Structure formats: structure tokens, C-alpha cells
Amino acid sequence: MAKVQRRKTRLGSYKFASVLFSITLSLFITGLFGLIIIQAKTLTTLIRENIEVQVFLNKGLSSNQIKGLEQTLGKKPYVLNKEGKAMLHFISKEDAAQVFTQEVGEDFTKFLKDNPLRDSFTFSLEESYQSTSMIEEIAQELTSMEGVFEVTYMSDLVESINQNLVKVSLVLGAFILILMITVIILINNTIRLALFSQRFLIRSMQLIGATKGFIRGPFLWRAFFYGALGGIIASGMLFLLMEYGKQMIEGFNLLYNLEWLLLLFGALVLLGAFLSLLSTLRSVNKYLKMSLDELY
Amino acid sequence: MVFTDEPVVNVKNASIFQGINTVLSELSFTIDKGEFVFLIGRTGSGKSSLLKTLYADLPLVMGEASIAGFDLNGIKSKKIPFLRRKLGIVFQDFQLFPDRTVAENLNFVMRATGWKEKAKMKSRLIEVLMGVGLGGAASKMPHQLSGGEQQRVVIARALLNEPSILLADEPTGNLDPEVSEGIFKLFQEINRRGTAVLMATHNYELLKKYPYRILKCENGRLLDSKETEIRINPSY
């Protein structure tokens, strides 16, 4: 006799494909926004690293004095450090004249018979020192140093970058808030609908004397699993999207931040598992409290 | 099983509510260990509400009641599963899982009610199936069984935890007279082994043929054949 083909409906199982699809899609969209934020943050850092402070030195300083100044500046906390190296460059007046000559196409030292330019240091600022007021303080401190003639920076640019970043952050923040609410409602509704078909199974379990913990257990475990799985799939899709972007868009590499990306993926998995778990807990508890008449 | 002389069911001055409506009031009755009682009344007279109150699906708001050693007054929701393990519930809308065998159905219930040892589970499974005359049905799917056989499995499931009382709501409602008779005889057999039975029924023939004690829901009151004469008419 041919074996009867059957599929067991385990306690806690439901049409998982639609639930998984909804969770994955919701998390993918959330992750996409997360990616945009990470890219924006990396872009901001890149832009801010271009805020440079130029320190012009007095004329006639000895090479020892210049070296001393270089060491002092290199130890300052506001000078950007990358991989243990201060982003501080010395430009001698000869180098500066050469650059200037290349830019204007004429050697001004020949008709002036002198080089009026000065030796200078240029450095980028650490992110936490990039506000206008802090840069002003730094400029004052540097100006008072012996051997320093003048300190310059593009104050308008700093102001403008900072103001625009605040605006962009506010808009993105509002979008994320709306998105998160939508995602929570979507996941909650999908799970509620899926569990609706299980309400009589829950009822039967109650009538035979199963404890609430026994009934909830399989539902919660599956919800956690599908939520986390949705997060993993969404993360995988985002990773592929990033890889595609790296190959297709020039300069995309500069905005690639693996550390933040891994954090985002971890957050998506946790978010999926948590939201799915919470929605399931709410729904199962609702059906556990319902009487037979309410179930119909 | 409860090994005392205390009644299995003891209700004193209780009122049964369905939502905010009083369905039955001033109820007082007891059911002794090993007693067989019919519960009758027209549709909507409060039979199901009374049974639901007894298995703590509806709260007991007024009066006092205890069943199988559990006090129903303000019973905590944590205790309800343990109360239900002492009751056997046989209802029409409380069916078998159609996607698993008889043995799997029963094993599932045992796991859900705290059974852990496989050997004991297996032995209890055989015992209850033999008890309902379905020794060879363990590996069958519910759809491979007749209506009467399915109802026997439902009864076997209700007996797994050796209940003090069986609460049955229309257990023969969907069965033909011959099969109904067989199921009823099974209830009698279970009753003879010491389990009390409270059976809600509309089966006039059964009431006539087996003169057990009758509780009748009528006009918001519960009449007891132990105290008053109850007239049975076919409309029940």
C-alpha cells in the first residue's frame, strides 16, 4: 500500500513564506536607509577631512625651529591622526612658489627678485574639533605660538557644511522614524494574519491542559528564527547591492565602511528577530485570552 | 483520580454569566465520584455556559464552585491548565489534529500535559486505546476512521490523564443512532471504572433508555432530578 503523503502542521508553524517575505522586505528597506546613513556619514567624514587649517610661519626660522614646531603640532589632539600618523604637512616657501608658478604660468620670483611666500604647515582636523567655535579657539592658540605668523581656514565653508549636515540629518531622521513605524506595523500585521489560522489549535491546546508556556514556546521560537532569517537574507541582499555598487560606480569604494556595514547587518538580524518575536507574543497572548465565541 | 468522599463537583449558590448576561442563577448541585449525570435543556438555555464555567473558560463571578479539587472562585490563570488535566473534555468543536496519526495525536497531548518518559507514554497510549476498543488504530490517520471511531479517539484523549470527571457536550450529536449507542456504552464503561460523567445531550432516546440523574437548564434555573421530577420531551 502506498504511503499516505502528508504534511504535518506543527504547533507554532504557519504559512512562513509570506511572513518571511514581509519581514525580509521590511528589513531590506530599513537596511537600505541604514546604508544611506552610513554612506552619508562616511561622506561627511570625507568632506570634513578636507577642512584644512594653514599655519604660516615667520620668516627666517631655522630648520630646528621648524622641526620643533612640527613636533609640537603633531602632538596636538585636534590634528587628524590616521593609522597613528598625524595628517600634518610642511610646505616650504620654495615648494609653495613652485606650485603658485605652475598655477599662474609665470615665475613671479624672477620679476620680484624675491620669494614673498612663507613656510607653512597644513593639517586636517579631528572630527570632534570641526565646529566653527572650536576652530576659532584653535586658530587663536596657534597664532599665539612662537614662530607662527598667521593661521587661516575657510570659515564660511565650515559653517556651511555644518549647517547642511544638520538639515540632512533631520530629514533622514524623520524618514527613518516613519519607516520604522511602517516596518513595525507591517511585520505585526503579517504575523497577526498568519497566526489567525492557528487560533483553534491554540484553543485545543488550552483545553487539553497545556500551559501557556508550552503553547507559546514553538510560536516564539519560530518567530525568532524567521525574524533572524529575514534579517540575514536582507543583509545578504544589501551586501550584494554594495558589491554591485563598488563595481559599477567609480569612487564608491571611498564610501565603503565594512565595520559600519557589519554593525548594520547585525542590527537588522536583531531587529527582525525582536520585532517578529514581539508581534508573535502579542498575537498568541491575544488568542490565549479569547473565549471560544470570540475566536469564531 | 481523587480518592476522597468529597464530591467531584460542588456548586453552591452560583450564577453563570455569558459576558454581562446572567444565563443561570442560584445554582446548587454536587456530582459525586463515579456518578453519571445528564445535562439537558433547550439550545441557549445555558448548558454550554455551565460546562465552560466548570472548565474555567468562563469566570465564576458569583457563588462558590469547586471541581476535581480545584476551587473555581478567582482561580488563577496559571492553575487552569492543571485543573483541565484533571478533567476530560469531549466536545464537538474540539477535534483531533487531522494531519497526524492517532498515536501522534495522543502523544502530543501527553507531551503538552507534562509527560516525559517515553515508556510510560507508550504504555498509557496502548492502555487508553484498548480501553476505547481501538487497540489497532494507533497508526491510522483520523480521516481513515469512521465518525464513531474518531469520537472514541477523542474520548481516549480525554482519558489520558486519568480525569476525575468527563465533561461531554453533545458527544453523540453527529453520529447515527447505532454508533451513538456504542459511544454511550463506552461512557458507561468509563463511568463504571470510577470516572464521573457530566454529559450534555439532546438525545431523547438515551434519556429514556438510561435513567441516570438529570440536570435541566430551564428559565435561568437548574432543576435536579434528585430533588424535583423532571419531564422529558423530545424537543430536548
Coordinates of C-alpha atoms in Angstrom, one line a residue:
Chain A
M1 CA 0.0 0.0 0.0
A2 CA 1.4 3.4 -1.0
K3 CA 2.4 5.5 2.0
V4 CA -0.1 8.4 2.6
Q5 CA 1.6 11.6 1.8
R6 CA 1.0 14.2 4.4
R7 CA 2.5 17.3 5.8
K8 CA 2.4 17.9 9.5
T9 CA 1.2 21.2 10.8
R10 CA 3.4 21.6 13.8
L11 CA 2.3 23.7 16.7
G12 CA 3.6 27.2 16.1
S13 CA 4.0 26.7 12.3
Y14 CA 2.1 28.9 9.8
K15 CA 2.5 30.0 6.2
F16 CA 6.0 31.1 6.8
A17 CA 6.8 32.1 3.2
S18 CA 4.6 35.2 3.3
V19 CA 5.8 36.1 6.8
L20 CA 9.4 35.6 5.8
F21 CA 8.9 37.6 2.6
S22 CA 7.3 40.5 4.5
I23 CA 10.0 40.5 7.2
T24 CA 12.8 40.3 4.6
L25 CA 11.3 43.1 2.5
S26 CA 10.8 45.4 5.5
L27 CA 14.3 44.8 6.8
F28 CA 15.8 45.3 3.4
I29 CA 14.2 48.7 3.1
T30 CA 15.2 49.6 6.6
G31 CA 18.7 48.4 5.8
L32 CA 18.7 50.4 2.6
F33 CA 18.1 53.5 4.7
G34 CA 20.7 52.4 7.1
L35 CA 23.2 52.1 4.2
I36 CA 22.3 55.6 3.0
I37 CA 23.0 56.9 6.5
I38 CA 26.3 55.1 6.7
Q39 CA 27.3 56.4 3.2
A40 CA 26.2 59.9 4.3
K41 CA 28.3 59.6 7.5
T42 CA 31.4 58.4 5.6
L43 CA 30.8 61.2 3.0
T44 CA 30.6 63.7 5.8
T45 CA 33.8 62.4 7.3
L46 CA 35.5 62.7 3.9
I47 CA 34.2 66.3 3.4
R48 CA 35.2 67.3 6.9
E49 CA 38.7 65.9 6.4
N50 CA 39.1 68.4 3.7
I51 CA 38.6 71.3 6.1
E52 CA 42.3 72.3 6.4
V53 CA 44.0 74.8 8.6
Q54 CA 47.0 76.5 7.3
V55 CA 49.7 77.8 9.7
F56 CA 52.0 80.3 8.1
L57 CA 55.4 80.7 9.8
N58 CA 57.6 83.7 10.5
K59 CA 60.3 84.3 8.0
G60 CA 63.8 83.3 8.9
L61 CA 63.1 80.4 11.2
S62 CA 65.8 77.8 11.4
S63 CA 65.2 74.3 10.4
N64 CA 65.4 73.3 14.0
Q65 CA 62.7 75.7 15.0
I66 CA 60.5 74.4 12.1
K67 CA 61.1 70.8 13.3
G68 CA 60.2 71.8 16.8
L69 CA 57.0 73.4 15.7
E70 CA 56.2 70.3 13.6
Q71 CA 56.7 68.1 16.7
T72 CA 54.5 70.4 18.8
L73 CA 51.7 70.5 16.2
G74 CA 51.9 66.7 15.6
K75 CA 51.1 66.1 19.3
K76 CA 48.0 68.4 19.3
P77 CA 44.7 66.4 19.8
Y78 CA 42.9 68.4 17.1
V79 CA 45.3 67.4 14.4
L80 CA 43.7 64.4 12.5
N81 CA 45.5 61.2 13.1
K82 CA 45.2 58.3 10.6
E83 CA 46.8 55.0 11.4
G84 CA 48.9 56.6 14.0
K85 CA 50.3 59.3 11.7
A86 CA 49.4 63.0 12.1
M87 CA 47.9 64.4 8.9
L88 CA 50.3 67.4 9.1
H89 CA 52.2 68.6 6.0
F90 CA 55.1 71.1 5.8
I91 CA 55.2 73.2 2.7
S92 CA 58.3 75.2 2.3
K93 CA 58.1 78.6 0.7
E94 CA 60.1 77.3 -2.3
D95 CA 57.5 74.5 -2.8
A96 CA 54.7 77.0 -2.4
A97 CA 56.3 79.3 -5.0
Q98 CA 56.7 76.3 -7.4
V99 CA 53.0 75.4 -7.0
F100 CA 52.0 79.0 -7.5
T101 CA 54.1 79.4 -10.6
Q102 CA 52.6 76.3 -12.1
E103 CA 49.1 77.6 -11.3
V104 CA 49.6 81.1 -12.8
G105 CA 52.0 80.0 -15.5
E106 CA 54.6 82.7 -14.7
D107 CA 57.6 82.7 -12.4
F108 CA 56.9 85.7 -10.1
T109 CA 60.2 85.3 -8.3
K110 CA 62.0 86.4 -11.4
F111 CA 60.5 89.8 -11.6
L112 CA 60.1 90.3 -7.9
K113 CA 63.7 89.0 -7.4
D114 CA 62.4 87.6 -4.1
N115 CA 60.1 85.0 -2.8
P116 CA 57.5 86.8 -0.6
L117 CA 55.7 83.5 0.4
R118 CA 56.2 81.9 3.7
D119 CA 56.9 78.4 5.0
S120 CA 53.7 76.8 6.3
F121 CA 52.1 73.8 7.9
T122 CA 48.8 72.4 6.7
F123 CA 46.7 70.0 8.7
S124 CA 43.2 68.4 8.7
L125 CA 41.1 68.5 11.9
E126 CA 39.8 65.7 14.0
E127 CA 36.0 65.3 13.7
S128 CA 35.3 66.4 17.2
Y129 CA 37.1 69.7 16.7
Q130 CA 35.3 70.7 13.5
S131 CA 32.8 73.2 14.8
T132 CA 33.3 76.8 14.0
S133 CA 33.8 77.9 17.6
M134 CA 36.4 75.2 18.2
I135 CA 38.3 76.1 15.0
E136 CA 38.4 79.7 16.2
E137 CA 39.9 78.6 19.5
I138 CA 42.5 76.5 17.8
A139 CA 43.4 79.4 15.5
Q140 CA 43.9 81.7 18.5
E141 CA 46.0 79.1 20.3
L142 CA 48.2 78.6 17.2
T143 CA 48.6 82.3 16.5
S144 CA 50.0 82.8 20.0
M145 CA 52.7 80.2 19.4
E146 CA 56.2 81.5 18.8
G147 CA 57.2 81.4 15.2
V148 CA 53.7 81.4 13.9
F149 CA 52.8 84.4 11.6
E150 CA 49.2 83.7 10.7
V151 CA 46.6 80.9 10.8
T152 CA 44.0 80.7 8.1
Y153 CA 41.0 78.4 7.4
M154 CA 37.8 78.6 5.3
S155 CA 35.4 79.7 8.0
D156 CA 32.4 80.1 5.5
L157 CA 32.9 76.5 4.2
V158 CA 33.0 75.1 7.7
E159 CA 29.8 77.0 8.7
S160 CA 28.0 75.9 5.5
I161 CA 29.0 72.2 5.8
N162 CA 27.9 72.1 9.4
Q163 CA 24.5 73.7 8.8
N164 CA 23.7 71.5 5.8
L165 CA 24.7 68.4 7.7
V166 CA 22.2 69.3 10.5
K167 CA 19.4 69.8 7.9
V168 CA 20.2 66.5 6.1
S169 CA 20.3 64.6 9.5
L170 CA 16.9 66.0 10.5
V171 CA 15.3 64.9 7.2
L172 CA 16.9 61.5 7.3
G173 CA 15.9 61.1 11.0
A174 CA 12.2 61.9 10.1
F175 CA 12.3 59.4 7.3
I176 CA 13.8 56.7 9.5
L177 CA 11.1 57.3 12.1
I178 CA 8.3 57.0 9.6
L179 CA 10.0 53.9 8.1
M180 CA 10.4 52.2 11.4
I181 CA 6.7 52.7 12.3
T182 CA 5.7 51.3 8.9
V183 CA 8.0 48.3 9.3
I184 CA 6.7 47.6 12.8
I185 CA 3.1 47.8 11.6
L186 CA 3.8 45.7 8.5
I187 CA 5.5 42.9 10.4
N188 CA 2.9 42.9 13.2
N189 CA 0.0 42.7 10.7
T190 CA 1.6 39.9 8.7
I191 CA 2.3 37.8 11.8
R192 CA -1.2 38.5 13.2
L193 CA -2.8 37.3 10.0
A194 CA -0.6 34.2 9.9
L195 CA -1.5 33.3 13.5
F196 CA -5.2 33.8 12.9
S197 CA -5.3 30.4 11.2
Q198 CA -3.8 28.9 14.3
R199 CA -6.3 30.2 16.8
F200 CA -8.3 26.9 17.1
L201 CA -5.1 24.9 17.5
I202 CA -4.2 27.3 20.4
R203 CA -7.7 26.7 21.8
S204 CA -7.4 22.9 21.6
M205 CA -4.0 23.1 23.4
Q206 CA -5.6 25.1 26.2
L207 CA -8.5 22.6 26.6
I208 CA -6.2 19.6 27.0
G209 CA -4.4 21.4 29.8
A210 CA -1.3 22.7 28.1
T211 CA 0.4 25.5 29.9
K212 CA 0.7 28.9 28.3
G213 CA 4.4 28.5 28.2
F214 CA 4.1 25.2 26.3
I215 CA 1.7 26.8 23.8
R216 CA 3.8 30.0 23.3
G217 CA 7.2 28.2 23.1
P218 CA 7.0 26.8 19.5
F219 CA 5.4 30.0 18.2
L220 CA 8.0 32.2 19.7
W221 CA 10.9 30.0 18.7
R222 CA 9.7 30.0 15.1
A223 CA 9.1 33.8 15.1
F224 CA 12.6 34.4 16.4
F225 CA 14.0 32.1 13.7
Y226 CA 12.0 33.6 10.8
G227 CA 12.8 37.1 12.0
A228 CA 16.5 36.4 12.2
L229 CA 16.4 34.6 8.9
G230 CA 14.7 37.6 7.3
G231 CA 17.5 39.8 8.7
I232 CA 20.2 37.5 7.3
I233 CA 18.5 37.4 3.9
A234 CA 18.0 41.2 3.8
S235 CA 21.7 41.7 4.9
G236 CA 22.8 39.3 2.1
M237 CA 20.8 41.3 -0.4
L238 CA 22.3 44.6 0.8
F239 CA 25.8 43.2 0.7
L240 CA 25.3 42.1 -2.9
L241 CA 23.9 45.6 -3.7
M242 CA 27.0 47.2 -2.2
E243 CA 29.3 44.9 -4.1
Y244 CA 27.4 45.8 -7.3
G245 CA 27.8 49.5 -6.5
K246 CA 31.5 49.1 -5.9
Q247 CA 31.9 47.6 -9.4
M248 CA 29.6 49.9 -11.2
I249 CA 30.1 53.3 -9.6
E250 CA 33.5 54.9 -9.6
G251 CA 34.6 56.2 -6.2
F252 CA 32.0 54.1 -4.4
N253 CA 34.9 52.3 -2.7
L254 CA 35.7 55.5 -0.8
L255 CA 32.3 55.3 0.9
Y256 CA 32.6 51.6 1.8
N257 CA 32.9 51.2 5.5
L258 CA 33.0 47.5 6.4
E259 CA 32.8 48.0 10.1
W260 CA 29.6 50.0 10.0
L261 CA 28.2 47.6 7.4
L262 CA 28.7 44.6 9.7
L263 CA 27.1 46.6 12.5
L264 CA 24.1 47.4 10.3
F265 CA 23.7 43.7 9.3
G266 CA 23.9 42.6 13.0
A267 CA 21.3 45.3 13.8
L268 CA 19.0 44.0 11.0
V269 CA 19.1 40.4 12.3
L270 CA 18.4 41.5 15.8
L271 CA 15.6 43.9 14.7
G272 CA 14.0 41.2 12.6
A273 CA 14.1 38.6 15.4
F274 CA 12.9 41.1 18.1
L275 CA 10.0 42.6 16.1
S276 CA 8.9 39.1 14.9
L277 CA 9.1 37.8 18.5
L278 CA 7.2 40.7 20.0
S279 CA 4.4 40.6 17.4
T280 CA 4.0 36.9 17.8
L281 CA 3.9 37.2 21.6
R282 CA 1.2 39.8 21.3
S283 CA -0.9 37.7 18.9
V284 CA -0.5 34.4 20.8
N285 CA -1.4 36.2 24.1
K286 CA -4.4 37.7 22.5
Y287 CA -5.7 34.3 21.3
L288 CA -4.8 32.7 24.7
K289 CA -7.1 35.2 26.3
M290 CA -10.0 34.8 23.9
S291 CA -13.1 32.7 24.7
L292 CA -14.5 30.3 22.1
D293 CA -17.2 32.7 21.0
E294 CA -14.6 35.4 20.4
L295 CA -12.5 33.0 18.4
Y296 CA -15.4 32.4 16.0
Chain B
M1 CA -8.3 10.4 40.5
V2 CA -9.5 11.9 43.7
F3 CA -9.5 9.3 46.5
T4 CA -11.8 11.1 48.9
D5 CA -15.5 11.1 49.6
E6 CA -15.7 14.8 48.6
P7 CA -18.0 15.3 45.6
V8 CA -16.1 15.8 42.3
V9 CA -18.2 18.9 41.5
N10 CA -19.6 21.1 44.2
V11 CA -21.6 24.2 43.3
K12 CA -23.3 26.5 45.8
N13 CA -25.5 29.5 45.1
A14 CA -23.6 30.2 41.8
S15 CA -24.7 32.3 38.9
I16 CA -23.4 31.6 35.4
F17 CA -22.7 34.6 33.2
Q18 CA -22.1 34.9 29.5
G19 CA -20.5 38.3 29.2
I20 CA -22.6 40.6 31.3
N21 CA -25.8 38.5 30.9
T22 CA -26.8 36.1 33.6
V23 CA -27.6 32.7 32.0
L24 CA -28.3 30.6 35.1
S25 CA -28.7 31.8 38.6
E26 CA -28.9 30.3 42.2
L27 CA -27.2 27.0 41.1
S28 CA -26.5 24.5 43.8
F29 CA -25.6 20.9 43.0
T30 CA -23.0 18.3 43.6
I31 CA -21.7 15.4 41.5
D32 CA -20.2 12.5 43.4
K33 CA -17.3 10.5 42.4
G34 CA -18.3 7.9 39.8
E35 CA -21.7 9.4 39.2
F36 CA -23.3 9.7 35.8
V37 CA -25.3 12.8 35.1
F38 CA -27.2 14.1 32.0
L39 CA -27.3 17.8 31.4
I40 CA -30.3 18.8 29.3
G41 CA -32.1 22.0 28.2
R42 CA -33.1 23.9 25.1
T43 CA -30.4 25.5 22.8
G44 CA -29.3 28.7 24.5
S45 CA -30.6 27.6 28.0
G46 CA -27.0 27.7 29.5
K47 CA -25.7 24.1 29.2
S48 CA -22.5 25.1 27.4
S49 CA -22.0 28.1 29.6
L50 CA -22.3 25.9 32.7
L51 CA -19.7 23.5 31.2
K52 CA -17.4 26.4 30.3
T53 CA -17.6 27.7 33.8
L54 CA -16.7 24.2 35.1
Y55 CA -13.6 24.0 33.0
A56 CA -12.8 27.7 33.8
D57 CA -13.2 29.1 30.3
L58 CA -15.8 31.4 31.8
P59 CA -15.0 33.0 35.1
L60 CA -17.2 32.2 38.2
V61 CA -18.4 35.6 39.2
M62 CA -21.0 34.8 41.8
G63 CA -21.3 31.9 44.2
E64 CA -18.9 29.1 45.0
A65 CA -17.8 26.1 43.0
S66 CA -15.1 23.5 43.1
I67 CA -14.3 20.7 40.6
A68 CA -11.7 17.9 40.9
G69 CA -10.3 19.5 44.0
F70 CA -9.8 23.0 42.4
D71 CA -11.7 26.0 43.7
L72 CA -13.1 27.9 40.8
N73 CA -13.6 31.2 42.7
G74 CA -10.9 33.5 41.4
I75 CA -8.9 30.6 40.1
K76 CA -5.5 32.0 38.8
S77 CA -4.9 31.5 35.1
K78 CA -1.7 29.7 35.9
K79 CA -3.7 27.0 37.6
I80 CA -6.3 26.5 34.9
P81 CA -4.1 24.1 32.7
F82 CA -3.6 21.8 35.8
L83 CA -7.3 21.9 36.5
R84 CA -8.1 20.8 32.9
R85 CA -5.7 17.9 33.2
K86 CA -8.0 16.6 35.9
L87 CA -11.0 16.9 33.6
G88 CA -11.7 15.0 30.4
I89 CA -13.3 17.3 27.8
V90 CA -15.2 15.8 24.9
F91 CA -16.7 18.5 22.6
Q92 CA -17.8 18.6 19.0
D93 CA -15.6 21.6 18.2
F94 CA -12.6 20.2 19.9
Q95 CA -11.4 17.7 17.3
L96 CA -8.3 15.7 16.5
F97 CA -5.4 17.0 14.6
P98 CA -6.2 15.8 11.0
D99 CA -2.5 15.8 9.9
R100 CA -1.2 13.3 12.4
T101 CA -1.9 9.7 13.4
V102 CA -4.0 8.6 16.3
A103 CA -0.8 7.8 18.3
E104 CA 0.8 11.1 17.4
N105 CA -2.4 12.9 18.5
L106 CA -2.3 11.2 21.8
N107 CA 1.4 11.6 22.3
F108 CA 1.2 15.3 21.5
V109 CA -1.4 15.7 24.3
M110 CA 0.7 13.8 26.7
R111 CA 3.8 15.9 25.9
A112 CA 1.6 19.1 26.3
T113 CA 0.4 17.9 29.7
G114 CA 3.8 17.2 31.1
W115 CA 4.5 13.6 30.3
K116 CA 8.2 12.9 29.7
E117 CA 9.1 9.2 30.0
K118 CA 8.6 7.5 26.6
A119 CA 8.0 4.1 28.0
K120 CA 5.2 5.3 30.3
M121 CA 3.7 7.3 27.4
K122 CA 3.7 4.3 25.2
S123 CA 2.1 2.1 27.8
R124 CA -0.6 4.7 28.6
L125 CA -1.3 5.1 24.9
I126 CA -1.9 1.4 24.4
E127 CA -4.0 1.3 27.6
V128 CA -6.4 4.1 26.7
L129 CA -6.8 2.9 23.1
M130 CA -7.6 -0.6 24.3
G131 CA -10.0 1.0 26.8
V132 CA -12.0 2.5 24.0
G133 CA -11.8 -0.5 21.8
L134 CA -9.3 0.8 19.3
G135 CA -6.3 -1.3 20.0
G136 CA -5.3 -1.5 16.3
A137 CA -5.9 2.2 15.3
A138 CA -2.7 3.8 16.7
S139 CA -1.1 4.2 13.3
K140 CA -4.2 5.4 11.4
M141 CA -4.9 8.9 10.4
P142 CA -8.2 10.4 11.7
H143 CA -9.7 10.5 8.1
Q144 CA -9.2 6.8 7.9
L145 CA -11.5 6.3 10.8
S146 CA -15.3 6.4 10.9
G147 CA -17.1 9.1 12.8
G148 CA -17.7 6.8 15.8
E149 CA -14.1 5.7 15.8
Q150 CA -12.9 9.3 15.8
Q151 CA -15.1 10.1 18.7
R152 CA -13.6 7.1 20.5
V153 CA -10.2 8.5 19.9
V154 CA -11.4 11.9 21.3
I155 CA -12.6 10.0 24.4
A156 CA -9.3 8.1 24.7
R157 CA -7.5 11.5 24.5
A158 CA -9.7 12.8 27.3
L159 CA -8.8 9.8 29.5
L160 CA -5.0 10.1 29.1
N161 CA -4.6 12.0 32.4
E162 CA -7.0 9.8 34.4
P163 CA -9.5 12.5 34.9
S164 CA -11.9 12.7 37.9
I165 CA -14.7 13.7 35.6
L166 CA -15.6 13.7 31.9
L167 CA -17.4 16.8 30.6
A168 CA -19.0 15.9 27.4
D169 CA -21.0 18.3 25.2
E170 CA -23.2 16.5 22.7
P171 CA -20.7 13.7 22.2
T172 CA -23.1 11.8 20.0
G173 CA -24.5 14.8 18.2
N174 CA -23.2 14.0 14.8
L175 CA -23.4 10.2 14.9
D176 CA -26.1 7.8 13.8
P177 CA -28.2 6.0 16.5
E178 CA -26.3 2.8 16.3
V179 CA -22.9 4.4 16.7
S180 CA -24.3 6.8 19.3
E181 CA -25.4 3.8 21.3
G182 CA -21.8 2.3 21.1
I183 CA -20.3 5.6 22.2
F184 CA -22.7 5.9 25.1
K185 CA -21.9 2.4 26.2
L186 CA -18.2 3.4 26.2
F187 CA -19.1 6.4 28.5
Q188 CA -20.9 3.9 30.8
E189 CA -17.9 1.6 30.8
I190 CA -15.6 4.5 31.7
N191 CA -18.1 5.5 34.4
R192 CA -18.1 2.0 35.8
R193 CA -14.3 2.3 36.2
G194 CA -14.9 5.2 38.6
T195 CA -14.8 8.3 36.4
A196 CA -17.8 10.7 36.9
V197 CA -19.5 11.8 33.7
L198 CA -21.5 15.0 33.1
M199 CA -22.9 14.7 29.6
A200 CA -24.9 17.5 27.9
T201 CA -27.2 15.9 25.3
H202 CA -30.3 16.4 23.2
N203 CA -30.7 12.7 22.6
Y204 CA -34.2 11.9 23.9
E205 CA -33.7 8.2 23.3
L206 CA -30.7 8.0 25.6
L207 CA -32.6 9.9 28.3
K208 CA -35.5 7.5 28.1
K209 CA -33.4 4.4 27.9
Y210 CA -30.9 5.2 30.7
P211 CA -32.5 6.6 33.8
Y212 CA -29.5 8.5 35.2
R213 CA -29.7 11.6 37.2
I214 CA -30.7 14.7 35.1
L215 CA -29.8 18.3 35.5
K216 CA -32.1 20.5 33.4
C217 CA -31.4 24.1 32.4
E218 CA -34.8 25.9 32.2
N219 CA -35.8 29.6 32.5
G220 CA -32.5 30.6 34.1
R221 CA -32.6 27.9 36.7
L222 CA -31.1 24.4 37.1
L223 CA -33.5 21.7 38.0
D224 CA -32.2 18.5 39.5
S225 CA -33.9 15.2 39.1
K226 CA -32.7 14.2 42.6
E227 CA -34.9 17.0 44.0
T228 CA -37.7 17.5 41.6
E229 CA -39.4 15.5 38.9
I230 CA -38.2 16.4 35.5
R231 CA -40.4 15.8 32.5
I232 CA -38.5 14.9 29.4
N233 CA -39.9 15.8 26.0
P234 CA -38.5 15.0 22.6
S235 CA -37.7 18.7 21.8
Y236 CA -34.6 18.4 24.1

